[in-house]
mmCIF file of C-alpha atoms in Angstrom:
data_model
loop_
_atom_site.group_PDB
_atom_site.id
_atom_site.type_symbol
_atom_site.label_atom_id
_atom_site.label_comp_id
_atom_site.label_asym_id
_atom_site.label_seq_id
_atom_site.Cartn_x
_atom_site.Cartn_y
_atom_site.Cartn_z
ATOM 1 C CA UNK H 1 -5.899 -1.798 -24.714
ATOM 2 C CA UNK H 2 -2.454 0.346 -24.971
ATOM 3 C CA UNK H 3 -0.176 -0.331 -21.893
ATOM 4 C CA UNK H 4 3.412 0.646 -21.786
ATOM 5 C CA UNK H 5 6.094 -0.478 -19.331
ATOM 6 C CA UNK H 6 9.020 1.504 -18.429
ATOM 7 C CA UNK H 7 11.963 2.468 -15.970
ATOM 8 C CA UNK H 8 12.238 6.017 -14.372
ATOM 9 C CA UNK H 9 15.114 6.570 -12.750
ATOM 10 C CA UNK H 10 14.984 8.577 -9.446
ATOM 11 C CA UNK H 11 16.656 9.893 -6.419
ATOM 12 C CA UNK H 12 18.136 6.054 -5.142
ATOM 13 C CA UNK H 13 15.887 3.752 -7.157
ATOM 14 C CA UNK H 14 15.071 2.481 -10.605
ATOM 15 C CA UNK H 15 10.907 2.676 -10.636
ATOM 16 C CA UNK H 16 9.225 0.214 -12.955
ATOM 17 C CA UNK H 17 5.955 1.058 -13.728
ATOM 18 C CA UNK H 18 3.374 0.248 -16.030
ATOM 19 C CA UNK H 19 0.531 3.193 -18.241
ATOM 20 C CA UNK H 20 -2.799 1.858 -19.297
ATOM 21 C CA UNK H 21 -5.638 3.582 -21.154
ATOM 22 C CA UNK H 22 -6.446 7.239 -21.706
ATOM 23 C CA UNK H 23 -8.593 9.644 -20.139
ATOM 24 C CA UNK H 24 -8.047 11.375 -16.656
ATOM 25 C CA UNK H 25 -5.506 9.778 -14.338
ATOM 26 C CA UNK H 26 -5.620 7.114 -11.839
ATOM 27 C CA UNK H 27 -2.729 6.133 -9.581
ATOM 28 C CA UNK H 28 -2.702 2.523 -7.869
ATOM 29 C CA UNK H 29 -0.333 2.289 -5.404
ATOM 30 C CA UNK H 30 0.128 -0.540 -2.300
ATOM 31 C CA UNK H 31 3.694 -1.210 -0.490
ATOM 32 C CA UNK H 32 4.986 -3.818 -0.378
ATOM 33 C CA UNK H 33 2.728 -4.905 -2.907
ATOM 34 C CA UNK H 34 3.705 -4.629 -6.141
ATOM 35 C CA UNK H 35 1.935 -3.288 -9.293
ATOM 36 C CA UNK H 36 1.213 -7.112 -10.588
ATOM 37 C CA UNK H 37 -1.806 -6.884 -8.108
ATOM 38 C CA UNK H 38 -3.475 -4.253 -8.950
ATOM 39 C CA UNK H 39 -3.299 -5.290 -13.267
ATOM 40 C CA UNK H 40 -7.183 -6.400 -12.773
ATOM 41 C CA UNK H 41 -8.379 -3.440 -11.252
ATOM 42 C CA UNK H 42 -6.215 -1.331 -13.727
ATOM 43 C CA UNK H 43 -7.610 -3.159 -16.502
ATOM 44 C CA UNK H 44 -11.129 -2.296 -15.559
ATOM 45 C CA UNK H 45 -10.622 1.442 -15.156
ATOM 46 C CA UNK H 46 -8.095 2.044 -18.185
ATOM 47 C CA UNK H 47 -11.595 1.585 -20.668
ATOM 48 C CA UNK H 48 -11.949 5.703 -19.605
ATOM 49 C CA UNK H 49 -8.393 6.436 -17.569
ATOM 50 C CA UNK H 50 -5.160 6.720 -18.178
ATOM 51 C CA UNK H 51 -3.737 4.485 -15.102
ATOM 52 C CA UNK H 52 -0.221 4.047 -13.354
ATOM 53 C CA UNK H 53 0.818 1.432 -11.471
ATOM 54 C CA UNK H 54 4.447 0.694 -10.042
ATOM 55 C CA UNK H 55 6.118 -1.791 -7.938
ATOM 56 C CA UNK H 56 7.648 0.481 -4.924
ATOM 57 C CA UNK H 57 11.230 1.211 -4.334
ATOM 58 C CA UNK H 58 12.945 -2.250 -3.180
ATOM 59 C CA UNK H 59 10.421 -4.313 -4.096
ATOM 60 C CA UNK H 60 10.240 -6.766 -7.378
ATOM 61 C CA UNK H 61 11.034 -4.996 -10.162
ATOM 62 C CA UNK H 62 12.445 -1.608 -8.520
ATOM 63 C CA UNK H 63 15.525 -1.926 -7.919
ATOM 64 C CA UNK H 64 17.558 0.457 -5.507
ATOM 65 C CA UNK H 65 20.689 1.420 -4.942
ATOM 66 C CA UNK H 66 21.268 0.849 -1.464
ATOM 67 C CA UNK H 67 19.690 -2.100 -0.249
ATOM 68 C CA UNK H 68 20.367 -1.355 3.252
ATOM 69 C CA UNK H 69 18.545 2.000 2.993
ATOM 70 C CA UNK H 70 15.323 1.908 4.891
ATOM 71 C CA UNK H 71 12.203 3.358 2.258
ATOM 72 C CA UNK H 72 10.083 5.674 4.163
ATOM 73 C CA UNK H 73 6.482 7.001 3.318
ATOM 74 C CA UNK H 74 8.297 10.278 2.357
ATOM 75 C CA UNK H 75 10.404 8.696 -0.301
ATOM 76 C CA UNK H 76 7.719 6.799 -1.676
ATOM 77 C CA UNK H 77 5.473 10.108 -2.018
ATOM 78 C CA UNK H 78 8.408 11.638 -3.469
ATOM 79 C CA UNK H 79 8.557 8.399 -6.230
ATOM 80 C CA UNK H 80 4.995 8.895 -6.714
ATOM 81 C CA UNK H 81 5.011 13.158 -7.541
ATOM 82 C CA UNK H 82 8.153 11.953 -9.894
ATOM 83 C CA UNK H 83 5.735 9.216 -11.753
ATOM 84 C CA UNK H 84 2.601 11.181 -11.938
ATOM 85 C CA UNK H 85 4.592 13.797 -13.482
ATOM 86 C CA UNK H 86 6.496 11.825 -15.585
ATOM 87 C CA UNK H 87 2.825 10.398 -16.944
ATOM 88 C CA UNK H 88 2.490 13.958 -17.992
ATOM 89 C CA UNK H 89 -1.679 13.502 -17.528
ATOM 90 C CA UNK H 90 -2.399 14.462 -14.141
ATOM 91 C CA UNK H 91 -3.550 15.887 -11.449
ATOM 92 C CA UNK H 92 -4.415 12.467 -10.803
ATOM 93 C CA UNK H 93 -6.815 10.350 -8.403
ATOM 94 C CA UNK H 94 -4.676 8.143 -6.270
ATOM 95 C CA UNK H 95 -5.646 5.172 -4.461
ATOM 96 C CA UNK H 96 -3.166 3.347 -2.306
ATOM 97 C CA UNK H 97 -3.725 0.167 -0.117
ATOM 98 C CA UNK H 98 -2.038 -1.316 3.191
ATOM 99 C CA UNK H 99 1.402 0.689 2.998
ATOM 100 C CA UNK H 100 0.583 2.548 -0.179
ATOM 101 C CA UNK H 101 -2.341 4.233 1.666
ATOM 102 C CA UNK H 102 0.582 5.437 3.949
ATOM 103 C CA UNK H 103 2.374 6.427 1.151
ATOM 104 C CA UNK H 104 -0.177 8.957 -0.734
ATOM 105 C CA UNK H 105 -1.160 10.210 2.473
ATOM 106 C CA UNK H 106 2.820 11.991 2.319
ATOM 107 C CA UNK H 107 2.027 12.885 -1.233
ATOM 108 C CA UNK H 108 -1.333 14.447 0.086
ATOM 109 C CA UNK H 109 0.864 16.123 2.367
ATOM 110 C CA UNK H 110 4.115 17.438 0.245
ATOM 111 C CA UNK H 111 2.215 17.476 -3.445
ATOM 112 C CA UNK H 112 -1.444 18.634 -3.106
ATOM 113 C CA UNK H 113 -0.482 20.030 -6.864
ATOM 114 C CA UNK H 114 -0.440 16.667 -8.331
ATOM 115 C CA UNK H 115 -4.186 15.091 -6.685
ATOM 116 C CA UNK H 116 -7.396 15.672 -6.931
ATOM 117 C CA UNK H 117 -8.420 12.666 -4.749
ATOM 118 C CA UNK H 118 -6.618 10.515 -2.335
ATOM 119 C CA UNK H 119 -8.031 7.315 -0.920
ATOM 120 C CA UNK H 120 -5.991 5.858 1.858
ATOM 121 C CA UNK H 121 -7.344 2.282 1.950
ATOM 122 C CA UNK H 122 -6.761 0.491 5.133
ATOM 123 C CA UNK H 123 -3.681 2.330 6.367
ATOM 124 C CA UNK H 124 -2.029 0.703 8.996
ATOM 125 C CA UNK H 125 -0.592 3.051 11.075
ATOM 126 C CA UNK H 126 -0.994 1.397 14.273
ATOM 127 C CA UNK H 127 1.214 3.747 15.958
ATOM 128 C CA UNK H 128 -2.515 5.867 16.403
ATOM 129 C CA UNK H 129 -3.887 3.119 18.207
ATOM 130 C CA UNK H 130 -3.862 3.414 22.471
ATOM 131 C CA UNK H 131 -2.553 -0.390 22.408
ATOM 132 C CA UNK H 132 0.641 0.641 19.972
ATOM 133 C CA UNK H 133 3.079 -0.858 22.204
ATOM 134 C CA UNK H 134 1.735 -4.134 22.521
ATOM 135 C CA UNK H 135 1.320 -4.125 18.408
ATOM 136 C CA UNK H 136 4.984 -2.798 17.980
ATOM 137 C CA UNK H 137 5.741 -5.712 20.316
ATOM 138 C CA UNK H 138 3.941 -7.923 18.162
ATOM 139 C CA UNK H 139 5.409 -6.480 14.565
ATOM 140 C CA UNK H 140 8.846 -6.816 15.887
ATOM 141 C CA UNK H 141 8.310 -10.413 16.958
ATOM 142 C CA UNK H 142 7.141 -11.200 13.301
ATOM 143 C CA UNK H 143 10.179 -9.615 11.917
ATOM 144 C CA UNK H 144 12.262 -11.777 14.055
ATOM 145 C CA UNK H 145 10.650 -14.985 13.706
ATOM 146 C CA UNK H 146 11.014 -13.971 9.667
ATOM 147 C CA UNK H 147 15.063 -13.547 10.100
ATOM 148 C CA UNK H 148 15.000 -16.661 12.524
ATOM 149 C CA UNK H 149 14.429 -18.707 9.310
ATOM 150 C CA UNK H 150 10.763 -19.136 9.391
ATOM 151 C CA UNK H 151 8.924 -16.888 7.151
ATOM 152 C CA UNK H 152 5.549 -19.271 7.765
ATOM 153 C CA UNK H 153 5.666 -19.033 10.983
ATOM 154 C CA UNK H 154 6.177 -15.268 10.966
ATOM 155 C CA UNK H 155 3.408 -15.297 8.311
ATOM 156 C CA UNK H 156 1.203 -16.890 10.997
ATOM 157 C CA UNK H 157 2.246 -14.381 13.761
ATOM 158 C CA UNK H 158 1.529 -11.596 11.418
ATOM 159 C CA UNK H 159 -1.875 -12.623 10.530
ATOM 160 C CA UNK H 160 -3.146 -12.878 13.964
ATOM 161 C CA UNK H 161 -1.418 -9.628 15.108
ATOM 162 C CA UNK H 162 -3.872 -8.100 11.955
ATOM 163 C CA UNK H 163 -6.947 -10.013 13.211
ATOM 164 C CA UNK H 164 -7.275 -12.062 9.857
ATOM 165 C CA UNK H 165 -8.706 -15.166 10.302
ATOM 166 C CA UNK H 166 -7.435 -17.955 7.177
ATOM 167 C CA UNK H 167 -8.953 -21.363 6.656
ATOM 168 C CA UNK H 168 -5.828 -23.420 6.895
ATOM 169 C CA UNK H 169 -6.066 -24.837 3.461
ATOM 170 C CA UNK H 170 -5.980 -21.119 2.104
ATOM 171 C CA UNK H 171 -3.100 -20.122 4.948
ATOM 172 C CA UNK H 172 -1.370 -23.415 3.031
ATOM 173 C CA UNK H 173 -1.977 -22.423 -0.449
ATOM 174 C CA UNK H 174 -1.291 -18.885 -0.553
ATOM 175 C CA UNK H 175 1.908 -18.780 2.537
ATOM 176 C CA UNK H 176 3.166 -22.587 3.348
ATOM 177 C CA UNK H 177 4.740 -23.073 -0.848
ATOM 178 C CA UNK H 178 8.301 -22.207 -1.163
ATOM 179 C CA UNK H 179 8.822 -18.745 -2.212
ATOM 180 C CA UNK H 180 10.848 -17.882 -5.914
ATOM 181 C CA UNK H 181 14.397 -16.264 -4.931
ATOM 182 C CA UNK H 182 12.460 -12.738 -5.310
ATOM 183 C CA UNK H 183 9.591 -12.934 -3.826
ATOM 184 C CA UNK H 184 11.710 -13.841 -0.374
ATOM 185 C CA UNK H 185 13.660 -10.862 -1.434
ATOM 186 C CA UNK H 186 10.816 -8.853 -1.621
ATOM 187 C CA UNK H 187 9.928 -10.137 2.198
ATOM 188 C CA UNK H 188 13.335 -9.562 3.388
ATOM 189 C CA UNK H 189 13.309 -6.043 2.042
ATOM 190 C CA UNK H 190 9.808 -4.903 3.753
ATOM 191 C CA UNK H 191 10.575 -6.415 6.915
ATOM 192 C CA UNK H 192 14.024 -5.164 7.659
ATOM 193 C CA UNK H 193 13.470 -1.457 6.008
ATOM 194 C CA UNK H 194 9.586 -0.579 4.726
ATOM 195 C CA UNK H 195 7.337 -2.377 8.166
ATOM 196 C CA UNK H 196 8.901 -0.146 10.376
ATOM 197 C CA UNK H 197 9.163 3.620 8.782
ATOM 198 C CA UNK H 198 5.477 3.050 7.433
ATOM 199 C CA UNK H 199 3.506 1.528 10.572
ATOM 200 C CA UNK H 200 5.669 4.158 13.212
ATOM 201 C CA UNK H 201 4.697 7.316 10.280
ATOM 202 C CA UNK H 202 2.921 10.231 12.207
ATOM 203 C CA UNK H 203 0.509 12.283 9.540
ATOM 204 C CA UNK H 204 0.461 15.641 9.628
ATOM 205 C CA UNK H 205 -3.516 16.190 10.500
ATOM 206 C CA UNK H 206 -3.260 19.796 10.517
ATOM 207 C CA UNK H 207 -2.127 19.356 6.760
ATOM 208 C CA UNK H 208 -4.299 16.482 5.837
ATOM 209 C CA UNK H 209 -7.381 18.081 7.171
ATOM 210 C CA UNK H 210 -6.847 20.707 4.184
ATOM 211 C CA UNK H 211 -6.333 17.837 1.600
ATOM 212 C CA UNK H 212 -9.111 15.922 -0.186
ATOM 213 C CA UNK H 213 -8.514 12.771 1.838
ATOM 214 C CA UNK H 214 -10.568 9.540 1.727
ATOM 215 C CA UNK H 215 -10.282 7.075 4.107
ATOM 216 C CA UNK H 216 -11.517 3.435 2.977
ATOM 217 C CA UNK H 217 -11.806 0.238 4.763
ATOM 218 C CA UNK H 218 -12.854 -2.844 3.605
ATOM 219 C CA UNK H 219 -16.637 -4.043 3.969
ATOM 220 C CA UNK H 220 -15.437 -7.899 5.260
ATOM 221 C CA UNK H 221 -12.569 -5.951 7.191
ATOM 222 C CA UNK H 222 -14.726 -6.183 10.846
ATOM 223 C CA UNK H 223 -12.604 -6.377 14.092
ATOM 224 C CA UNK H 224 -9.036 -6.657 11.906
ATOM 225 C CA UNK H 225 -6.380 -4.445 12.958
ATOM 226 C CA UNK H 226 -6.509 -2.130 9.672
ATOM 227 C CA UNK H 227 -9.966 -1.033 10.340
ATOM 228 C CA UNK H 228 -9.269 0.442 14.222
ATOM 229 C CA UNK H 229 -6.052 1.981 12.199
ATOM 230 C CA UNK H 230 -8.205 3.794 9.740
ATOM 231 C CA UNK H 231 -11.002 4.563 11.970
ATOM 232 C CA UNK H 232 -8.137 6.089 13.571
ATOM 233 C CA UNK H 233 -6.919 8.403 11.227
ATOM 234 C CA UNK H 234 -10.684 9.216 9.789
ATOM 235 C CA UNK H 235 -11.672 10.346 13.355
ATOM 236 C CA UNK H 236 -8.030 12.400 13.866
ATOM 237 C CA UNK H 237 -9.377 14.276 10.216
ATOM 238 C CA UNK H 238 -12.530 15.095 11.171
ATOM 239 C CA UNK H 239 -13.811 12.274 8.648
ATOM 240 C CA UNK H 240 -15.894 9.472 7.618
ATOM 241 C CA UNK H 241 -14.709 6.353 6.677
ATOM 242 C CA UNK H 242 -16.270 4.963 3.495
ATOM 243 C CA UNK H 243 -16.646 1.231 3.017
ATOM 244 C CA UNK H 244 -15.005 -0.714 -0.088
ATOM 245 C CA UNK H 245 -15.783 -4.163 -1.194
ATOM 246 C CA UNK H 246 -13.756 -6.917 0.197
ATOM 247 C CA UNK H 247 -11.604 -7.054 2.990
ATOM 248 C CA UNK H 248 -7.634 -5.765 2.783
ATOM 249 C CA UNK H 249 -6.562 -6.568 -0.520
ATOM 250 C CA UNK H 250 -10.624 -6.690 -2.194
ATOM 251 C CA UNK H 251 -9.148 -4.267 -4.906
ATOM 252 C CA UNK H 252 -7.558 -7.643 -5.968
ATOM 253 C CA UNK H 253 -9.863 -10.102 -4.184
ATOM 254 C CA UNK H 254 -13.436 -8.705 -6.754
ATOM 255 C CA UNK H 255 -11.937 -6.114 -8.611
ATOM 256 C CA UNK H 256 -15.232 -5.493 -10.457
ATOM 257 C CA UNK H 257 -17.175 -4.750 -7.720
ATOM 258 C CA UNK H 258 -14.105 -2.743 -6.078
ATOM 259 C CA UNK H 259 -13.932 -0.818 -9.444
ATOM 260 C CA UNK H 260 -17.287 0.037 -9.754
ATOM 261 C CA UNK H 261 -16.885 1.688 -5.731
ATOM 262 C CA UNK H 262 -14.076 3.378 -6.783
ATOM 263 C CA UNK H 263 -15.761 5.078 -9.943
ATOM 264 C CA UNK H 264 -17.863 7.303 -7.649
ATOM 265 C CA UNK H 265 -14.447 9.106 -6.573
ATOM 266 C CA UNK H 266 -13.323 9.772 -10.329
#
């Protein structure tokens, strides 16, 4: 299977992303997650699409400029136009996850010329929620504890202020190992400048009630903070939600069964 790998340069940042297949395009975004999670899923859809995937602005292999510049949901949408354009095979269908749903909701927004489809999966714009405060409280305890020196123990904070519940032996494997020099880079750079602009973003609704929006939560996601936040935003648009395999990250977690949900939206 073809799959190229390049660097567009845009306004502030160098974008690495990656091209697989051919056919109609797919667009497979998350923040801070990085394209290297979503290679399974890619893989399975690039037998009949042509499929991007990047690592956002600041994070892993996308460099930017100025590292003290905070990346907003209307800088990634802006990266995102640039890239499907620069694929030169869209409209596209985009999917984004976690803070990528945030950020192809502002590409819904500015770009409606460049998607066909946008599923938002498990946004979490908790700012819609009537207990914000106490989870901007929460948030801004994690990113301190995280500065403090202890990225575990913000690690821990953060996954009860989601509601997700880890065995400890999986809490050990995947978030107690040292991390490489980039991947605590990478952490660094989404807590001080991509955690705040993308859980505090207000949507348009007016706009995005016009746009063909899909919200998507995650079938295991019960009672976790990401589900009230995209009930949240389905109910604001007039919408229903429509249930993915897998919890948060289940485009990663069973990609086959995640890719074969996804098909009926291509």
């Amino acid at each position: 299977m073809s799959q190229i790998a390049g660097i567009l340069r845009v306004p502030g940042a160098e974008l690495y992303h990656e091209i697989r297949g051919h056919g109609p395009l797919v667009v497979l975004v998350g923040a801070p997650m990085d394209a290297r999670s979503f290679t399974p899923l890619a893989e399975l859809l690039a037998t009949d699409h042509t499929v991007l995937t990047t690592d956002p602005r600041g994070i892993n292999r996308s460099p930017v400029d100025d590292p003290d510049q905070d990346s907003t949901p209307e800088m990634r949408a802006d990266d995102l136009a640039r890239l499907i354009e620069h694929a030169d095979a869209g409209p596209a269908v985009v999917l984004g996850s976690s803070g990528g749903a945030v950020s192809v909701l502002a590409l819904a927004q500015a770009r409606p010329d460049l998607v066909t489809t946008v599923i938002a999966h498990e946004p979490p714009l908790s700012d819609l929620l009537p207990d914000a405060d106490r989870i901007r409280a929460q948030g801004e305890e994690v990113i301190a504890t995280h500065f403090a020196g202890d990225p575990v123990g913000a690690m821990r904070k953060f996954l009860v202020m989601a509601g997700i519940h880890l065995p400890e032996p999986v809490f050990q494997q995947f978030f107690a190992q040292e991390p490489s020099p980039q991947d605590r880079a990478d952490a660094d750079f989404q807590y001080a400048h991509m955690y705040r602009p993308t859980t505090r973003w207000t949507p348009d609704f007016d706009v995005l009630r016009t746009r063909p929006v899909v919200v998507g939560i995650g079938a295991e996601s019960a009672g976790q903070l990401c589900e009230r936040t995209s009930e949240a935003l389905a109910k604001e648009l007039g919408i229903e939600p429509v249930r993915f395999p897998g919890d948060h990250t289940g485009f990663a977690g069973d990609p086959v069964a995640f890719a074969a949900r996804l098909r009926d939206f291509l």
